[in-house]
Coordinates of C-alpha atoms and ligand atoms in Angstrom, one line a residue:
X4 CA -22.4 64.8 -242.3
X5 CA -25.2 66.7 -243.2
X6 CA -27.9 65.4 -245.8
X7 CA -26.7 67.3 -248.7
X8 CA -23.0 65.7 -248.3
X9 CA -24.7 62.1 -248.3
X10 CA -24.8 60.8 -251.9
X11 CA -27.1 58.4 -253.8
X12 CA -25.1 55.3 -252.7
X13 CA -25.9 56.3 -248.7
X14 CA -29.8 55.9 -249.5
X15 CA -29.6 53.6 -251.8
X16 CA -28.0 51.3 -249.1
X17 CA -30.5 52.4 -246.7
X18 CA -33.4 51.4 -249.0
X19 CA -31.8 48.2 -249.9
X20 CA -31.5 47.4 -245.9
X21 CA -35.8 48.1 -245.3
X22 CA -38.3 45.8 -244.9
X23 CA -41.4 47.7 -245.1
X24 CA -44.5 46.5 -243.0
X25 CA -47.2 45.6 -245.5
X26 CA -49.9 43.9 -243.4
X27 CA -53.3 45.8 -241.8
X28 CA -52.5 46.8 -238.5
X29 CA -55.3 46.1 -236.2
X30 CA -55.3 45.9 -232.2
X31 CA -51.5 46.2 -232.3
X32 CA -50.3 44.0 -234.9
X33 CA -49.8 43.4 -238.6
X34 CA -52.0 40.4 -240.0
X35 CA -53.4 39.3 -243.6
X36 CA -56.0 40.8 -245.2
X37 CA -59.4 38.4 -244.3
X38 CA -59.7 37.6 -248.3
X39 CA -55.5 36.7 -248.5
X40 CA -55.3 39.2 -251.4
X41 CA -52.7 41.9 -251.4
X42 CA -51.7 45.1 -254.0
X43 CA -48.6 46.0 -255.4
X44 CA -47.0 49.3 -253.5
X45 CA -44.6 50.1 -257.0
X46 CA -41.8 52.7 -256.8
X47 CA -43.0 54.9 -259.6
X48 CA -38.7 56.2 -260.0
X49 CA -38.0 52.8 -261.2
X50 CA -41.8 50.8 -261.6
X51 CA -40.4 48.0 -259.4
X52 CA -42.3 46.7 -256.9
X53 CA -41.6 47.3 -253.5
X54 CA -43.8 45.0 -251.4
X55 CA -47.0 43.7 -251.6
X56 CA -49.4 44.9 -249.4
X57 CA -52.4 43.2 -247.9
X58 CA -55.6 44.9 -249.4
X59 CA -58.2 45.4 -246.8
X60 CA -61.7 45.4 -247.4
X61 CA -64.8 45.7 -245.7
X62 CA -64.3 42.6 -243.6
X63 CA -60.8 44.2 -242.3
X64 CA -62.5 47.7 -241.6
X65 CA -65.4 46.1 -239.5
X66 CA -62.0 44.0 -238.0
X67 CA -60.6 47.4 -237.2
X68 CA -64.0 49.2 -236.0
X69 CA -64.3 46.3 -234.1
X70 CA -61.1 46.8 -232.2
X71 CA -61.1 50.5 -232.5
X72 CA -64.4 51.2 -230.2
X73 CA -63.6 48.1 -228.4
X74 CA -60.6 50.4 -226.9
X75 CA -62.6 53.7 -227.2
X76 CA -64.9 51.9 -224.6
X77 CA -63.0 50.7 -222.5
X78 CA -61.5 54.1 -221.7
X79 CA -58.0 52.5 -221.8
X80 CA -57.3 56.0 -223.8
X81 CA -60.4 58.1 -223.9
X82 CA -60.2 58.4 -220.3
X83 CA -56.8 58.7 -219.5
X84 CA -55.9 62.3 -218.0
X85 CA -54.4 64.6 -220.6
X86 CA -51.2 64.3 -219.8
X87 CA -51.2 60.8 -219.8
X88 CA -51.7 61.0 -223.4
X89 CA -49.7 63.7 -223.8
X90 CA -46.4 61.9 -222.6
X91 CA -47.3 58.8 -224.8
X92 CA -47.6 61.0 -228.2
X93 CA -44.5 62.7 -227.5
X94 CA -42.7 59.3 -226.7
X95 CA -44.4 59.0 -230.6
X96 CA -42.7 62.5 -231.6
X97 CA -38.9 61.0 -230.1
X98 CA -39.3 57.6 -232.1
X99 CA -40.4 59.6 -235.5
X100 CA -37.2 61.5 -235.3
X101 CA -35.5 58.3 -234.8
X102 CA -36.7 56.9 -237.2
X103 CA -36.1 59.5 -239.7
X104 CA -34.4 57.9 -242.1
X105 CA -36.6 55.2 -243.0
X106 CA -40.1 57.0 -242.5
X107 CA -38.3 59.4 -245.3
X108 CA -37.5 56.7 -247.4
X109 CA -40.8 54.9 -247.2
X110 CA -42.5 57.9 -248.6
X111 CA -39.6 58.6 -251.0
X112 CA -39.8 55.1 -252.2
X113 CA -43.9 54.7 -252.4
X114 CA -44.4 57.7 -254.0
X115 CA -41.2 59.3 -255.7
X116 CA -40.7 62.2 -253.7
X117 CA -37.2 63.3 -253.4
X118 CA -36.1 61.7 -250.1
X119 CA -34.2 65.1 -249.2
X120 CA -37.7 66.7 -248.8
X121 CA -39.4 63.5 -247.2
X122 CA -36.6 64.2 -244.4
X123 CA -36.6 67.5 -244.1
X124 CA -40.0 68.6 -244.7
X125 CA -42.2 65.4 -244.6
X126 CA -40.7 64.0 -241.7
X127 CA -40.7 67.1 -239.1
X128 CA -43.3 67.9 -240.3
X129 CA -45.4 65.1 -238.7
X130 CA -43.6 65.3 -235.7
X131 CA -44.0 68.9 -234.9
X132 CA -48.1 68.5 -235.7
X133 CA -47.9 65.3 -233.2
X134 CA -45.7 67.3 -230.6
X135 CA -48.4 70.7 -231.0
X136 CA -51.8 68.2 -230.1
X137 CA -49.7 66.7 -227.3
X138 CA -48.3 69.9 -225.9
X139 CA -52.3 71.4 -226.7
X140 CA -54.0 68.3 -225.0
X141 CA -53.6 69.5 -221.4
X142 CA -54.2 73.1 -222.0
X143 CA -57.1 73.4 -222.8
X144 CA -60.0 74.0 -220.5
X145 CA -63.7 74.0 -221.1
X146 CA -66.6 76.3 -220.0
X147 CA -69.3 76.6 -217.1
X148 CA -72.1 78.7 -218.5
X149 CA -73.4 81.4 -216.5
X150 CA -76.5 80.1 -215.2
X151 CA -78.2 81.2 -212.1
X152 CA -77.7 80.6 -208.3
X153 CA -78.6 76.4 -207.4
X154 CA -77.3 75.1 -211.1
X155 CA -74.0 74.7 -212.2
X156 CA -73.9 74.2 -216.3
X157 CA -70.6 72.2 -217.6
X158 CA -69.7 72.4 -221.0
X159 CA -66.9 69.8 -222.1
X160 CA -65.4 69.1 -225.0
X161 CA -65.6 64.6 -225.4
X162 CA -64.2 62.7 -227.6
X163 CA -66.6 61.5 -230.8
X164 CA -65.3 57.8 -230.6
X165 CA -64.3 55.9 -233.4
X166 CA -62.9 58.0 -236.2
X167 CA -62.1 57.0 -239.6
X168 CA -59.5 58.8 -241.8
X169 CA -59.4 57.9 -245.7
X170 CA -56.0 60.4 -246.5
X171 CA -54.4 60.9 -249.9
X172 CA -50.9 59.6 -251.4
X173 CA -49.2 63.1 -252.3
X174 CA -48.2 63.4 -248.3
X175 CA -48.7 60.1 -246.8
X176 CA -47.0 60.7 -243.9
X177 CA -48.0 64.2 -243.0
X178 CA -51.3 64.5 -244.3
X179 CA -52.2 60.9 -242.0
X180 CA -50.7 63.0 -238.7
X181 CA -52.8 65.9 -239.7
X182 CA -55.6 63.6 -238.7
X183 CA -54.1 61.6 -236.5
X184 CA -52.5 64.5 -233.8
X185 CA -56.1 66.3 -233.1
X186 CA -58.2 62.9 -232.9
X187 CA -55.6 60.4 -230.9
X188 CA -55.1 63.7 -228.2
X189 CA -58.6 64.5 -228.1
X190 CA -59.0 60.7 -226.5
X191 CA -60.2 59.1 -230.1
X192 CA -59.9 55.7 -231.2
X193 CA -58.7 55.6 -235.1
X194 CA -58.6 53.8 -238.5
X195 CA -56.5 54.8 -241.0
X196 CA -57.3 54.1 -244.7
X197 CA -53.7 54.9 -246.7
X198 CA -54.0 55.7 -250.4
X199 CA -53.2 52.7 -252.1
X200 CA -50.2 54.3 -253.7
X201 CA -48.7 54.9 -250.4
X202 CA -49.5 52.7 -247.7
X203 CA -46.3 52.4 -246.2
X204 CA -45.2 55.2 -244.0
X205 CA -48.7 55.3 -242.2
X206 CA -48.1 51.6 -241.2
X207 CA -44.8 51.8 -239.9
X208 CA -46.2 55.0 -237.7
X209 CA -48.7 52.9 -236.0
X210 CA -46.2 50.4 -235.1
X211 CA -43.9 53.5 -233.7
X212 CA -47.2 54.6 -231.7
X213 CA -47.4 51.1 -229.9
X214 CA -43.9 51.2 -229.2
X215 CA -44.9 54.4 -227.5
X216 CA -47.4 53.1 -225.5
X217 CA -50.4 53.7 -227.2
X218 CA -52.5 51.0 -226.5
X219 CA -53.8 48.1 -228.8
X220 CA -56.9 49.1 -230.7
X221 CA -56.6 53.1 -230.6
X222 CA -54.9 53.3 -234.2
X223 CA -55.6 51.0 -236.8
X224 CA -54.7 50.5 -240.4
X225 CA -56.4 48.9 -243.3
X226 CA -54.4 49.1 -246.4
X227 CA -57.2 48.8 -249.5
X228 CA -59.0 51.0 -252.0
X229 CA -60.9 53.6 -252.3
X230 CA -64.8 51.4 -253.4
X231 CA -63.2 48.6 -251.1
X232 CA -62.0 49.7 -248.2
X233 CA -62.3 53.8 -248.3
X234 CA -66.5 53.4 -249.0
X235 CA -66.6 50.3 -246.3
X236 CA -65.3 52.9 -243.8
X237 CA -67.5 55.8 -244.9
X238 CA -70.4 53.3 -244.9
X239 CA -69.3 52.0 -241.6
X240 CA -72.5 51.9 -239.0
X241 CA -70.1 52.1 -236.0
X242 CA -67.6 55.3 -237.3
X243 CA -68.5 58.2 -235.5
X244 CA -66.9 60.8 -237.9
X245 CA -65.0 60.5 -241.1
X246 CA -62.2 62.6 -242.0
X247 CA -61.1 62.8 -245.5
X248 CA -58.3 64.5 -247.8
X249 CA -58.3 63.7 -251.5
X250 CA -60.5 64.9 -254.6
X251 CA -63.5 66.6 -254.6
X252 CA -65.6 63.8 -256.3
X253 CA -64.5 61.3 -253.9
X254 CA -65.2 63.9 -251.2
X255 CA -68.6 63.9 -252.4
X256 CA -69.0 60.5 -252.1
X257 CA -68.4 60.8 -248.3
X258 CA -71.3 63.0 -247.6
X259 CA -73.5 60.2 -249.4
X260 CA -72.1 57.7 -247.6
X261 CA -72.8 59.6 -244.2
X262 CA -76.4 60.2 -245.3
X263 CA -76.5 56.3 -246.1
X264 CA -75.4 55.1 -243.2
X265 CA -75.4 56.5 -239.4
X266 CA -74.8 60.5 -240.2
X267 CA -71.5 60.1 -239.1
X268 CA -69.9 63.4 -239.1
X269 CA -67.8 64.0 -242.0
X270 CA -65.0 66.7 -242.9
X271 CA -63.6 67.4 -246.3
X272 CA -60.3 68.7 -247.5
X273 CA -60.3 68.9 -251.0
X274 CA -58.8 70.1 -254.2
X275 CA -57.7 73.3 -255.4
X276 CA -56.5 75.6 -258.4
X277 CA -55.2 78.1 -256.7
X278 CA -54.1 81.2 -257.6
X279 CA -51.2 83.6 -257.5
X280 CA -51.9 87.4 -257.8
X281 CA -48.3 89.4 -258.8
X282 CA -49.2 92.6 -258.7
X283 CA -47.1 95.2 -261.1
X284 CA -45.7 96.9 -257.5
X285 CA -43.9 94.1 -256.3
X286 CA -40.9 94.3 -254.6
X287 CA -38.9 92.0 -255.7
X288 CA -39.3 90.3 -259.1
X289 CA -37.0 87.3 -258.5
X290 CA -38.5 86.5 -255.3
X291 CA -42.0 86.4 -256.8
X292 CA -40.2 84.1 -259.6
X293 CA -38.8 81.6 -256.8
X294 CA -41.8 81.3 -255.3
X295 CA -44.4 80.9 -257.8
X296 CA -42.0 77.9 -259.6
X297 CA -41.4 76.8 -256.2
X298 CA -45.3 76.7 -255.3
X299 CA -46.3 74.7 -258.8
X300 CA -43.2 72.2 -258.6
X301 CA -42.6 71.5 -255.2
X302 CA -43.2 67.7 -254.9
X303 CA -43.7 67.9 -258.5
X304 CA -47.0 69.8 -258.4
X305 CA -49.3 66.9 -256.5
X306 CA -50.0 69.6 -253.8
X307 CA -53.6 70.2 -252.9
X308 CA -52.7 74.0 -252.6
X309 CA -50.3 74.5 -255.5
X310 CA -50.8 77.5 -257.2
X311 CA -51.2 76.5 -260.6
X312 CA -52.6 80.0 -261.6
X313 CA -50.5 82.1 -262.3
X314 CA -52.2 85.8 -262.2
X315 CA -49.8 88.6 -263.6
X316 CA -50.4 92.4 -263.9
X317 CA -49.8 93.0 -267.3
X318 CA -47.1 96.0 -267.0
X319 CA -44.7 93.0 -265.7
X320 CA -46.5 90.0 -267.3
X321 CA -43.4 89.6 -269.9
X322 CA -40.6 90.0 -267.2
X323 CA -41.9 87.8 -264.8
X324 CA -42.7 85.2 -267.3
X325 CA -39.6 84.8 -268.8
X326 CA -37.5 84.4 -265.2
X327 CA -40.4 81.7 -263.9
X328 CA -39.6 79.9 -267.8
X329 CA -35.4 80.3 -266.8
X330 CA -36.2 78.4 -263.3
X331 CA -39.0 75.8 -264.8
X332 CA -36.0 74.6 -267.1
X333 CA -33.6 75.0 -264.7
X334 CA -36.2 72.3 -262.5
X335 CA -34.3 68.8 -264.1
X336 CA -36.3 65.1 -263.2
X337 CA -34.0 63.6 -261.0
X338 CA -33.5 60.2 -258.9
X339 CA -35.6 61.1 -255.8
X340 CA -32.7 58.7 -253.6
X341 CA -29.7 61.7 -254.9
X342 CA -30.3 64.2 -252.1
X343 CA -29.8 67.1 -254.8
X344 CA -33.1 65.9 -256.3
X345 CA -35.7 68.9 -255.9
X346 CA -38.0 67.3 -258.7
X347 CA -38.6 63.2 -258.8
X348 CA -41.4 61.4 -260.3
X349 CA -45.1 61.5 -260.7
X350 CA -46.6 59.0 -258.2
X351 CA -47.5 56.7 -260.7
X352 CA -47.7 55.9 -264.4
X353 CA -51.2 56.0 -264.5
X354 CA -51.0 59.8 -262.9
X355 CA -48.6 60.8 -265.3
X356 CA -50.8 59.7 -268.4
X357 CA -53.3 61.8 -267.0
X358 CA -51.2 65.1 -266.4
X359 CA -49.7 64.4 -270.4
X360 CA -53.6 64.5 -271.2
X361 CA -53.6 68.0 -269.8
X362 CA -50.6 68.9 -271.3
X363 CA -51.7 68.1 -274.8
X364 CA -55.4 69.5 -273.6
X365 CA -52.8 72.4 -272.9
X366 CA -51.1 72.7 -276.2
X367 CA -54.6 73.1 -278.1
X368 CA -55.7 75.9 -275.8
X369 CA -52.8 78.3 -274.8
X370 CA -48.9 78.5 -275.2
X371 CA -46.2 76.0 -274.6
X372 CA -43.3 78.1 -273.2
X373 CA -41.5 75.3 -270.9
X374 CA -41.2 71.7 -270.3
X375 CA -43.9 69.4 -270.7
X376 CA -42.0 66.2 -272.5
X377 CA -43.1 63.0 -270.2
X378 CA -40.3 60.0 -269.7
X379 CA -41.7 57.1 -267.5
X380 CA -43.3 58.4 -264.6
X381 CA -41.1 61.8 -264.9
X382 CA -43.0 65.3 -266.4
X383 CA -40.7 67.8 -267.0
X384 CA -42.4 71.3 -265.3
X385 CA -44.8 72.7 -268.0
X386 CA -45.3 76.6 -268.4
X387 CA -48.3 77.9 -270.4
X388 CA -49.1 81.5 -271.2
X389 CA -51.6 83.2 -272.9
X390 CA -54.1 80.7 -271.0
X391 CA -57.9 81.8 -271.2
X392 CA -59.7 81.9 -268.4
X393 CA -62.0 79.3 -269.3
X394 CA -59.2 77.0 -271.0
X395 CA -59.5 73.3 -268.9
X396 CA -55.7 73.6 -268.0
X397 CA -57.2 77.4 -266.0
X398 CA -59.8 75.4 -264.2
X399 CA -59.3 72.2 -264.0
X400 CA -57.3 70.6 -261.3
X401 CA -54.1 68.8 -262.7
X402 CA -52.4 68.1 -259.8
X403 CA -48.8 67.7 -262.0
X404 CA -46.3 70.2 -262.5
X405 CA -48.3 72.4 -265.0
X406 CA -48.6 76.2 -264.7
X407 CA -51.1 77.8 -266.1
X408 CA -49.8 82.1 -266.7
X409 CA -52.8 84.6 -267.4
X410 CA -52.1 88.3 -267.9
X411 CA -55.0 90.9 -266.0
X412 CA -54.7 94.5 -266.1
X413 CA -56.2 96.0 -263.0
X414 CA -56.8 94.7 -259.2
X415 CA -60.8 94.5 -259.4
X416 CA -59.9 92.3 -262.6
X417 CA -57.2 90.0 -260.5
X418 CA -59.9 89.3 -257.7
X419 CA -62.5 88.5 -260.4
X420 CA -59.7 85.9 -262.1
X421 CA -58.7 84.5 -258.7
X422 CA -62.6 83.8 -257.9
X423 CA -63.7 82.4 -261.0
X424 CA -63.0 78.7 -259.5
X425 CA -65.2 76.2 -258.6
X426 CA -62.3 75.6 -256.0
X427 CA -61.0 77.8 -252.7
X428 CA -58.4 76.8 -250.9
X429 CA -55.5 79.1 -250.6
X430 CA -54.2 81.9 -252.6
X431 CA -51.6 83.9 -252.9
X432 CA -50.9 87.7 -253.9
X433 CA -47.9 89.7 -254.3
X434 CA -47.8 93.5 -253.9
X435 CA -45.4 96.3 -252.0
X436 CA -49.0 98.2 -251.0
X437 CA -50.4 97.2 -247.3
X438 CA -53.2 99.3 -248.6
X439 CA -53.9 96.5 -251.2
X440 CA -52.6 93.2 -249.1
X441 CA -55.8 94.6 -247.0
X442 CA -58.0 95.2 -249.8
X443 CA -57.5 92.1 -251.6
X444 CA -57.3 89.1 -249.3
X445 CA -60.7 89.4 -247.6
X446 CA -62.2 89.3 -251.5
X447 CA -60.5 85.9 -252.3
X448 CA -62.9 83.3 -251.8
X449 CA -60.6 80.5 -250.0
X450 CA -59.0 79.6 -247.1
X451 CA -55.5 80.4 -246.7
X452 CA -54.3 84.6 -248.1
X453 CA -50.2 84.1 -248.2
X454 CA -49.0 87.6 -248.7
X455 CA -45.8 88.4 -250.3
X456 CA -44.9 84.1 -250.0
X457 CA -46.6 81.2 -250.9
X458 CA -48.5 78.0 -249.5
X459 CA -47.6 79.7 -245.7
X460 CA -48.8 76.8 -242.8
X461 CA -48.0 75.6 -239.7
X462 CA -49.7 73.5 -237.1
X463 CA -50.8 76.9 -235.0
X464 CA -52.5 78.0 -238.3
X465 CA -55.7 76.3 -239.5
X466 CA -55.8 75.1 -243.1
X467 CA -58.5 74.0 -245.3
X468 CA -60.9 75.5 -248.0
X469 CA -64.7 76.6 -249.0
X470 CA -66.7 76.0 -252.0
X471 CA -65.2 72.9 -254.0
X472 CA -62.1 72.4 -252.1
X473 CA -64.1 71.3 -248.5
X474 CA -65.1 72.7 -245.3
X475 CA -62.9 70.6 -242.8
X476 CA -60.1 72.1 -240.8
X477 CA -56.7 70.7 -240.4
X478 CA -53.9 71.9 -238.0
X479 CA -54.5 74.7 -235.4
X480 CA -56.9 74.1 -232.1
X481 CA -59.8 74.4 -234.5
X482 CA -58.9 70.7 -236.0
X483 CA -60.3 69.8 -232.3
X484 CA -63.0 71.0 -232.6
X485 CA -63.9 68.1 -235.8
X486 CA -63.3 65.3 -233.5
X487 CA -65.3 66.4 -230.3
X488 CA -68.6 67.1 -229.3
X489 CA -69.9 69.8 -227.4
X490 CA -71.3 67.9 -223.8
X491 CA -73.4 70.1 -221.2
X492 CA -74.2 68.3 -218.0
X493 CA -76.4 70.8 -215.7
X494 CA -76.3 70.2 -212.3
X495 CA -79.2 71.6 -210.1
X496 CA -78.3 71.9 -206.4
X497 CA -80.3 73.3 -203.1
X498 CA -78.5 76.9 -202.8
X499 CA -80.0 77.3 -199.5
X500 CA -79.2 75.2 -196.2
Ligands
NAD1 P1 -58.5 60.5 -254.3 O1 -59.7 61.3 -253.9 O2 -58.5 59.7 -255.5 O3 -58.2 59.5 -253.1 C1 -58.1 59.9 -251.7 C2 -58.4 58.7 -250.9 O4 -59.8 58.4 -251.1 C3 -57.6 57.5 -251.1 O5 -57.3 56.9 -249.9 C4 -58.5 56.6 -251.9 O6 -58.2 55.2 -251.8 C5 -59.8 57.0 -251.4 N1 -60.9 56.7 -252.3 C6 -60.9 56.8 -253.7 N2 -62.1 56.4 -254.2 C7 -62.9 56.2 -253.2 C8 -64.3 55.8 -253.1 N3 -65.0 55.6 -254.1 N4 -64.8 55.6 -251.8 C9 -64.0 55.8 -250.7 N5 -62.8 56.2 -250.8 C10 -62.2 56.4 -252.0 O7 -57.3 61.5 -254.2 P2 -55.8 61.3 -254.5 O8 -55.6 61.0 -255.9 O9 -55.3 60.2 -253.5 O10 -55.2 62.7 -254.0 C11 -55.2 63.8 -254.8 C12 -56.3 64.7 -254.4 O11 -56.3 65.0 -253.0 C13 -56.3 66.0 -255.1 O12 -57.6 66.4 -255.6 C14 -55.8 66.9 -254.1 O13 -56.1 68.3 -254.3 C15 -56.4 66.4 -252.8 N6 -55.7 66.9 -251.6 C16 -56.3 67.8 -250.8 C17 -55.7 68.3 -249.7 C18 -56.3 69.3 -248.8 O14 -55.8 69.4 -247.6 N7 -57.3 70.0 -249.2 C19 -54.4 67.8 -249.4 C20 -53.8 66.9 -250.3 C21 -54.5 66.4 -251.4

């Protein structure tokens, strides 16, 4: 039976038949948090609560530390051979895709994305970035410099140590194993810090990876908040790097909390407002329509990359506005456990006051064309037009499905629109001219040019931004390269008998 022929009742069931871990998972099992308190973990389709969850706090990170460089040093994992650990992290990659089901539905559940893309994006998704740093891990070879005759020069790659990880709820699942793949392969002991809003995938994955053999200590997860447990682990004396996804202000907060502490390293991916350039020679109108709705409402707009910019050349401004309006209403709130849901809930109520704020903010300063009526933790998809370039809805990051439609007239203008960002991390432009695709995509201040799609990634392909948006890389060989250090050893030998 294929997902699309399951109905609501199937996952329903399902859901009704979990019982989510909710503990913090250190040296291979789930305890209480130190102080006894727990969160709520609330299901923001209905607002019931799932579980509650054992809030971590600094106590439980130095716990985890603790046990993290404990293994680290004993070499239990950063010394195995390459293989070794690649053959554990692909017994990892089986159990995910056994799992399916219910790693889907925990995200689905925490957060309100539509369970149809939790399994078919979501899911895969994480396995194929844990299968690429497994199949990576014993390929890689490092250097001998070219020194002279009597001295050999090494230079290796090592693993940093203990690395913390403090990951967003819009992706809980993938986001975590974007972290996880490059720093577990490269011989790293971790500790995860979930968003509070979605814990629960990221603890039933460390449970999978000591059923795959990873050993006790190597990954370890404290449920908590951000000033709890998030600053205890950027603060942390004994973390050797800090890897972070989420806003730019907490970002910020991390490279204090380096320069407070031990100058751990630290590598930011941040927000975005990213934006669309159609140019007035595309090919084909309705594909540019698909996509641009699809990359504003796809997991209803809380994507760090979403293009919620829409840039239109003005000779087809009209036409391609009034297909992306047809689609936007087309887009109905659904119940993210019936598989033909393509738009669920906001992650929580508290989210979706703050994206009706920008709506209203919206209304004042531009056009309402689509959407925008709120219902619980559901926002219809919101389409603006006539939006200045310095209204807050055109600069401001919103992270809801709220599209923000500007009209520019010719391609040195486009590029200036696009730029005009304290942001940059992806783009995308839309044109039938190579000429132009050339011209245009080296000007665009971010990280990521998709040309004639939108929001293109993959694990061979590294991903990340500039100004505002961060400076870490995710995916790709480069992520390695965050959660190693350069080592030279030089060896000086008699070169004569
Ligand atoms: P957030 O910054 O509020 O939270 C992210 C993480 O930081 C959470 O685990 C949170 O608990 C923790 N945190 C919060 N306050 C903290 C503090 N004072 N000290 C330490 N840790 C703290 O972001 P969010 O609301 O979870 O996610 C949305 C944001 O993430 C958006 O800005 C989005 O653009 C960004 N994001 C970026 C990428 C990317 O790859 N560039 C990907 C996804 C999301």
């Amino acid at each position: 039976m294929t997902l699309l022929e399951e109905d609501t009742r199937t996952w329903t069931e399902r859901a009704a038949g979990l019982t989510p871990r909710a503990g913090i998972y250190i040296d291979g099992a789930f305890r209480d948090a130190r102080s006894g308190q727990t969160f709520a973990s609330v299901n923001p389709a209905t607002e019931q609560v799932i579980v509650d969850v054992a809030a971590g706090d600094a106590a439980d990170v130095d716990d985890a530390v603790r046990s993290a460089r404990a293994a680290f040093e004993s070499g239990v994992w950063s010394r195995t051979a390459p293989g070794e650990r690649k053959a554990i992290m692909l017994r990892l990659v089986a159990l995910i895709g056994e799992h399916a089901h219910e790693l889907a539905l925990l995200d689905s559940l925490d957060m309100g994305k539509p369970v149809t893309e939790a399994y078919t994006i979501d899911v895969p998704g994480a396995a194929a970035v844990f299968s690429f740093y497994a199949e990576a891990i014993d390929k890689l070879y490092d250097e001998v410099a070219p020194t002279g005759p009597g001295d050999l020069a090494l230079v290796r790659r090592e693993p940093l140590g203990v690395i913390g990880a403090v990951v967003p709820w819009n992706f809980p699942l993938d986001l975590a194993s974007w972290k996880l793949g490059p720093a577990l392969a490269a011989g790293n002991s971790v500790v995860v810090k979930p968003a509070e809003q979605s814990p629960l995938s990221v603890l039933r994955l460390a449970e999978l990876a000591t059923e795959a053999g990873l050993p006790d200590g190597v990954l370890n997860v404290v449920p908590g908040d951000g000033p709890g447990a998030g600053a205890a682990l950027g603060l942390h004396m004994d973390v050797d790097c800090l890897t972070f996804t989420g806003s730019t202000e907490v970002g910020k907060l991390f490279l204090q909390y380096a320069g407070r502490s031990n100058l751990k390293r630290v590598a930011l991916e941040c927000g975005g407002k990213s934006p669309n350039l159609v140019f007035a020679d595309v090919d084909d109108l309705d594909a540019a329509a698909d996509a641009a709705c699809q990359a504003i409402f796809f997991n209803a707009g809380q994507v760090c990359s979403a293009n919620s910019r829409l840039l239109v050349q003005r000779e087809i401004h009209d036409e391609l506005l009034e297909r992306v309006v047809t689609r936007a209403r087309a887009l109905v709130p659904g119940d993210p456990l019936d598989p033909a849901t393509r738009l669920g809930p906001l992650v929580s109520a508290e989210h979706a006051d703050r994206v009706s704020d920008y709506i209203n903010i919206g209304r004042g300063e531009a056009t309402l064309v689509a959407g925008g009526e709120r219902r619980g933790c559901y926002v219809e998809p919101a389409v603006f037009r006539d939006v200045a370039p310095s209204a807050r809805i055109a600069r401001e990051e919103v992270f809801g499905p709220v599209l923000a439609v500007l009209a520019f007239d010719t391609e040195a203008e486009a590029i200036m629109l696009a730029n005009d960002s304290d942001y940059g991390l992806a783009a995308s432009l839309w044109t039938s001219s190579l000429d132009r695709a050339h011209r245009v995509a080296p000007r665009l201040k971010v990280g990521t040019v998709s040309v004639n799609t939108v929001d293109a990634l993959s694990p061979q392909t590294p991903f990340g931004g500039v100004r505002g948006s961060g400076f870490g890389r995710d995916l790709s060989l480069h992520a390695l390269e965050q959660y190693t250090a350069l080592k030279t050893t030089w060896i000086r030998f008699r070169d004569t008998p």
